[in-house]
mmCIF file of C-alpha atoms in Angstrom:
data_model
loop_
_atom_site.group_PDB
_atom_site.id
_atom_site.type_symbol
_atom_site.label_atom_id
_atom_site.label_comp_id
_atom_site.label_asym_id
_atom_site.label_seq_id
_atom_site.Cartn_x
_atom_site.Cartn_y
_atom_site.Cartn_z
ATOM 1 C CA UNK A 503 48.259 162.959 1.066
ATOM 2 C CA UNK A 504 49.269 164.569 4.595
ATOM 3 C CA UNK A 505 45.642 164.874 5.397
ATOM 4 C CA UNK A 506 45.688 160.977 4.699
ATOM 5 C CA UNK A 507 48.448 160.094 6.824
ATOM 6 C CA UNK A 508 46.957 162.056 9.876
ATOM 7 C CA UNK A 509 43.298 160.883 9.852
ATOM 8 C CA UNK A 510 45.051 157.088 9.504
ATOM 9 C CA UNK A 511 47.426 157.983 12.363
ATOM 10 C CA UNK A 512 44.399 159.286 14.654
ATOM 11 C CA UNK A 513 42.234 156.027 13.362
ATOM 12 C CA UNK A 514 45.376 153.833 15.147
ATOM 13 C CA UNK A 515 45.754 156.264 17.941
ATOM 14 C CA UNK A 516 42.048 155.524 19.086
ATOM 15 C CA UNK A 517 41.837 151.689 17.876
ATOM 16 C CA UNK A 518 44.923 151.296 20.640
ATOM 17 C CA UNK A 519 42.738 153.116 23.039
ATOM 18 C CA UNK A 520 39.685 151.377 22.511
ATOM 19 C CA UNK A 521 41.980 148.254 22.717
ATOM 20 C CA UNK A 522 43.405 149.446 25.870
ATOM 21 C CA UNK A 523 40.378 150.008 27.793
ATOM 22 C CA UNK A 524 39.151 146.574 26.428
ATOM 23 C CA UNK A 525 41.633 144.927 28.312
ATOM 24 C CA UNK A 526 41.890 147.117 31.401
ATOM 25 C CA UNK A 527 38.429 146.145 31.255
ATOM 26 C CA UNK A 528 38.617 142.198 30.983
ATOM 27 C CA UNK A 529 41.679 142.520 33.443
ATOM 28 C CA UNK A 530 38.986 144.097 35.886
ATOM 29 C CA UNK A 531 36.271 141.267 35.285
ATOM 30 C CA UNK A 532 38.999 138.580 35.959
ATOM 31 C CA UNK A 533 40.089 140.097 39.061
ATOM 32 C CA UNK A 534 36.558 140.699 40.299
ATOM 33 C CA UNK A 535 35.654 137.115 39.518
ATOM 34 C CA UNK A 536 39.010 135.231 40.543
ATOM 35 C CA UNK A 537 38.418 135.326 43.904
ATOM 36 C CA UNK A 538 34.478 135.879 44.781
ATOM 37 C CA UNK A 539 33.220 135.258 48.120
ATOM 38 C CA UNK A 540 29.153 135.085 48.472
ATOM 39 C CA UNK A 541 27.718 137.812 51.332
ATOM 40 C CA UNK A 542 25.179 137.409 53.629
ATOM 41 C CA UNK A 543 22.177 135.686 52.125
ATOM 42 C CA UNK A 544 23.295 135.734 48.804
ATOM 43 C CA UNK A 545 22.437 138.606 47.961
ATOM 44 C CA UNK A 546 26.004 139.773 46.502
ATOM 45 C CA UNK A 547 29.797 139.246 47.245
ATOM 46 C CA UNK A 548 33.374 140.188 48.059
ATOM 47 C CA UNK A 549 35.577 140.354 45.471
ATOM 48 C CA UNK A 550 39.333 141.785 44.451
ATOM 49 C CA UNK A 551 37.979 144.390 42.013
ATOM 50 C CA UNK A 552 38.179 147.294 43.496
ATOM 51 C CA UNK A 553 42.141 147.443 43.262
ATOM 52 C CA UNK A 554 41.392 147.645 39.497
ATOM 53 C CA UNK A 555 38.732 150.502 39.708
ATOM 54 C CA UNK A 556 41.363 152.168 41.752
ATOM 55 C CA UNK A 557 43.982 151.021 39.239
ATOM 56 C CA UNK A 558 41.998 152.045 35.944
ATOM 57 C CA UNK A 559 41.316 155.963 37.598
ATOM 58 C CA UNK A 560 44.933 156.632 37.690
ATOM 59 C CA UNK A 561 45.664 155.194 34.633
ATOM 60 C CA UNK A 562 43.019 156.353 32.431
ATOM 61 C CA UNK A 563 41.697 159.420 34.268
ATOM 62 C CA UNK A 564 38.354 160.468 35.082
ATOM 63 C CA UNK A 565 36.316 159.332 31.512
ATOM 64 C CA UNK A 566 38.092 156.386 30.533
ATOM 65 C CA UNK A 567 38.617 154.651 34.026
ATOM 66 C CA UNK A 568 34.959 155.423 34.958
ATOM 67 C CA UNK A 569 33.882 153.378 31.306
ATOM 68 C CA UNK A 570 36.466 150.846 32.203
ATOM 69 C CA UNK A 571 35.461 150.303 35.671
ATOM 70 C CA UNK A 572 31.613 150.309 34.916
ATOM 71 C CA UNK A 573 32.280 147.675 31.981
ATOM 72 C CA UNK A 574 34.823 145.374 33.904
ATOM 73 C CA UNK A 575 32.713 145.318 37.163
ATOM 74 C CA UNK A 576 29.196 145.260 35.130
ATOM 75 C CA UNK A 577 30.545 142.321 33.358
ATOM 76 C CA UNK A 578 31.742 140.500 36.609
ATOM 77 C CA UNK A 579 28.190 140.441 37.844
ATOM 78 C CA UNK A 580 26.175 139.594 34.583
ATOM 79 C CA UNK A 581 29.132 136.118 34.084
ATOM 80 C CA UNK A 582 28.509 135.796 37.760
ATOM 81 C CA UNK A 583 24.658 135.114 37.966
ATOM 82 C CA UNK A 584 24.581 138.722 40.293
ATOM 83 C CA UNK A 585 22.657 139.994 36.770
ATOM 84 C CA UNK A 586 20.450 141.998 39.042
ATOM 85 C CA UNK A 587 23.289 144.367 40.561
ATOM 86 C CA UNK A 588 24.347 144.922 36.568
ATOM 87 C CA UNK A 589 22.483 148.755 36.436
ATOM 88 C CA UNK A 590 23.687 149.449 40.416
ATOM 89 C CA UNK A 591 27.087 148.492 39.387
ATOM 90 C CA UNK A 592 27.958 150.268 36.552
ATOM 91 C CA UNK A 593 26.256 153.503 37.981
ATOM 92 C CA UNK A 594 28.331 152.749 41.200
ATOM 93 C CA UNK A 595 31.869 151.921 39.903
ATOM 94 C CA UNK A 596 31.391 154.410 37.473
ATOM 95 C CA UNK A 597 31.245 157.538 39.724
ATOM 96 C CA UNK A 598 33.701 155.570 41.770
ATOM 97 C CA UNK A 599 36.367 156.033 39.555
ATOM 98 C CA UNK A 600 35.377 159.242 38.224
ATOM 99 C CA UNK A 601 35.863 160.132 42.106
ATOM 100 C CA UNK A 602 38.991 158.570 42.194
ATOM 101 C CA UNK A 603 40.373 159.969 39.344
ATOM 102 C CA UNK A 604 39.090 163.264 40.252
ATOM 103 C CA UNK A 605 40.696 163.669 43.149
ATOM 104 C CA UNK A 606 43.896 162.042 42.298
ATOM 105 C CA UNK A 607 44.362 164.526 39.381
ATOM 106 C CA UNK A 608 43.221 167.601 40.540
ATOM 107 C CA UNK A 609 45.468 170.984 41.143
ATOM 108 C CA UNK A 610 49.226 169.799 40.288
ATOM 109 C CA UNK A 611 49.162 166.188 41.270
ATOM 110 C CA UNK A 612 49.133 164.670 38.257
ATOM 111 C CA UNK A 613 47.766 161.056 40.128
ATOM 112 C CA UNK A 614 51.031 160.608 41.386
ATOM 113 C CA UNK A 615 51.048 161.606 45.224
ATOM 114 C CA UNK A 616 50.616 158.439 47.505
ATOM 115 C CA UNK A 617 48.947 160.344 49.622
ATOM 116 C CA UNK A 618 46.137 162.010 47.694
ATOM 117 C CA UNK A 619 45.356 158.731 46.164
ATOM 118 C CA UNK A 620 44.944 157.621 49.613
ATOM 119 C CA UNK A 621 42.279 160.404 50.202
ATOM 120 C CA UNK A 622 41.183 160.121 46.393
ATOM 121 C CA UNK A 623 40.395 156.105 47.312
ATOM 122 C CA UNK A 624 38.873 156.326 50.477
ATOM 123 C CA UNK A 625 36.368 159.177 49.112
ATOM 124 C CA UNK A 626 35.790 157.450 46.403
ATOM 125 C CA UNK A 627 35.275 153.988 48.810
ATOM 126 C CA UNK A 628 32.881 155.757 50.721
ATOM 127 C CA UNK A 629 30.925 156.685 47.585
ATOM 128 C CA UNK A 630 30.806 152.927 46.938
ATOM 129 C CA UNK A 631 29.837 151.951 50.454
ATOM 130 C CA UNK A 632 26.703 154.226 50.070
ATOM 131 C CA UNK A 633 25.733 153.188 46.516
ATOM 132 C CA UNK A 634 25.512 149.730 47.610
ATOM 133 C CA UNK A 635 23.948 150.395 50.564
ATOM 134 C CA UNK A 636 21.340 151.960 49.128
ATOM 135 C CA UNK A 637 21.112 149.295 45.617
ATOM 136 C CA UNK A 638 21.121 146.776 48.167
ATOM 137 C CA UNK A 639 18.068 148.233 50.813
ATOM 138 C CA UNK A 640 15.967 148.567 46.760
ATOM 139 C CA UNK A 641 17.361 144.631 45.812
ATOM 140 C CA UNK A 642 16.308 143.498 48.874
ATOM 141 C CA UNK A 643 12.918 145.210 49.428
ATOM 142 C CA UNK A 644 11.562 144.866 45.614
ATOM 143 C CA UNK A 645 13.723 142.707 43.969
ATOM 144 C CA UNK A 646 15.079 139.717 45.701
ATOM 145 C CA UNK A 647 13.692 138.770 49.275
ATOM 146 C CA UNK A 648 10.779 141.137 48.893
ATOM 147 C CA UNK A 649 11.431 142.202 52.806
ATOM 148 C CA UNK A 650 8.109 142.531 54.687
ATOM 149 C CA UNK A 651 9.191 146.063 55.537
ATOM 150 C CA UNK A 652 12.100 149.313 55.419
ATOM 151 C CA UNK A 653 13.747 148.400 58.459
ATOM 152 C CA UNK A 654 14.327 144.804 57.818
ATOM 153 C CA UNK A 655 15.969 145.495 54.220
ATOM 154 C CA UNK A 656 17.782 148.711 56.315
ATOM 155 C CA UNK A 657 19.093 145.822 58.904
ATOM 156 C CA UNK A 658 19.767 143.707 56.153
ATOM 157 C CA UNK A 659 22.216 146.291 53.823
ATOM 158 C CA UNK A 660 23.449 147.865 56.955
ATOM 159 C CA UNK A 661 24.861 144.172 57.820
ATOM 160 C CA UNK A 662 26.892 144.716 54.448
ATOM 161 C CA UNK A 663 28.839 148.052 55.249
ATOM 162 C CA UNK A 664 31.672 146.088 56.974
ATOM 163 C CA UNK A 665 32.516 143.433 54.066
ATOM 164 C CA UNK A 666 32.458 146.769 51.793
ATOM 165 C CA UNK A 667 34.639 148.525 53.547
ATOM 166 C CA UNK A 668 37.076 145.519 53.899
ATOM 167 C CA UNK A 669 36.801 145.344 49.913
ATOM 168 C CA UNK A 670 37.579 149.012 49.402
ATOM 169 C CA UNK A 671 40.361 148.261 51.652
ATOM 170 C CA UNK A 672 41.574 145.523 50.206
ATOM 171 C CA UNK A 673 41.063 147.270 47.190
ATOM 172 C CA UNK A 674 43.683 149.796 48.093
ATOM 173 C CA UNK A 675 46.014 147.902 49.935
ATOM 174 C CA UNK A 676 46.406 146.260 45.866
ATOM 175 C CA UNK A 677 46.291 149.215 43.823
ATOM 176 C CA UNK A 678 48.749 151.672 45.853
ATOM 177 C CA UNK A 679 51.816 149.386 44.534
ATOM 178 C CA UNK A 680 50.527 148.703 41.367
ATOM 179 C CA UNK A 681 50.084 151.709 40.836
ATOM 180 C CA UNK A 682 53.513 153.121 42.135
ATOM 181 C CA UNK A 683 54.951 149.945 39.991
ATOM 182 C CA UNK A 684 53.873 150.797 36.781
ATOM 183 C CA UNK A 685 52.619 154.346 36.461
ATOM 184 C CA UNK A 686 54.616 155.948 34.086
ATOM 185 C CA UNK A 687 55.662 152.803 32.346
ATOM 186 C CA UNK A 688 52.271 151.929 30.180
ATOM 187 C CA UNK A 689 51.740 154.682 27.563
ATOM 188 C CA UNK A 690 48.149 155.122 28.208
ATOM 189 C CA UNK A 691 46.453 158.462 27.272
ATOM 190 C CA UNK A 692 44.273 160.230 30.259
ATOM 191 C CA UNK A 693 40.753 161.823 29.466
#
């Protein structure tokens, strides 16, 4: 009977997990789509998401925010028509998170020091700046504008680095009082 009661209670316990991430997930697709502004070409755009990667690290930790952040932002692009950037994406927000959330919890900070999460986002920005920089020089040299050679998709993905580091910014600028607002009340369980 005891044995019963537990295996029930840890069937809930991870039915309100999975539920939880399925939101924090679906709250990241709605903010990524909400406000979506189309880059250079077409060949992607700018978008409020990243405050919710940010936000999902602290508040689910390393696993869980990188799943939640690789759905959510996945998601956005596949409802968005950008079904090409679906594999870059969820590799990319994926470590981008687990960066975040690295960083933010390591040693005794527990993801609650402004300050490292500053640090913890802006590494973890700079990750993304990269992986798109690189997913976008591959989209745009075999995938979507078939460039006629290396340096034209290079001019072409280096011409995105500013909008991505606005996004990352903006990203933060959103998810540093969020996070200060409600960390600590959600009962969410880190992995």
């Amino acid at each position: 009977m005891k044995q019963s009661i537990v295996q029930n209670e840890i069937r809930v316990s991870k039915t309100i997990e999975i539920t939880q991430m399925a939101v924090m997930a679906a709250i990241t697709c709605i903010a990524t789509m909400v406000i979506k502004i189309p880059t250079l070409m077409g060949i992607g755009y700018d978008h409020l998401g990243d405050s919710m990667v940010f936000f999902a690290a602290i508040l689910f930790g390393k696993r869980k925010g990188m799943l939640t952040a690789a759905l959510g932002m996945s998601l956005a692009d596949f409802l968005t028509g950008y079904g090409y950037y679906v594999p870059f994406t969820f590799v990319i927000k994926g470590i981008m998170a687990f960066i975040a959330a690295s960083i933010a919890y390591r040693g005794d900070y527990e993801g609650k020091n402004i300050i490292n999460n500053i640090f913890a986002f802006i590494i973890a920005g700079a990750w993304m700046v990269f992986g798109y920089f690189i997913a976008k020089i591959i989209l745009v040299k075999f995938i979507l504008l078939r460039a006629d050679s290396y340096s034209q998709a290079l001019a072409i993905a280096l011409a995105g680095i500013p909008r991505n580091i606005g996004q990352v910014t903006a990203g933060m600028i959103i998810a540093i009082p969020l996070i200060k607002l409600l960390q600590g009340k959600l009962k969410i369980k880190r992995e």
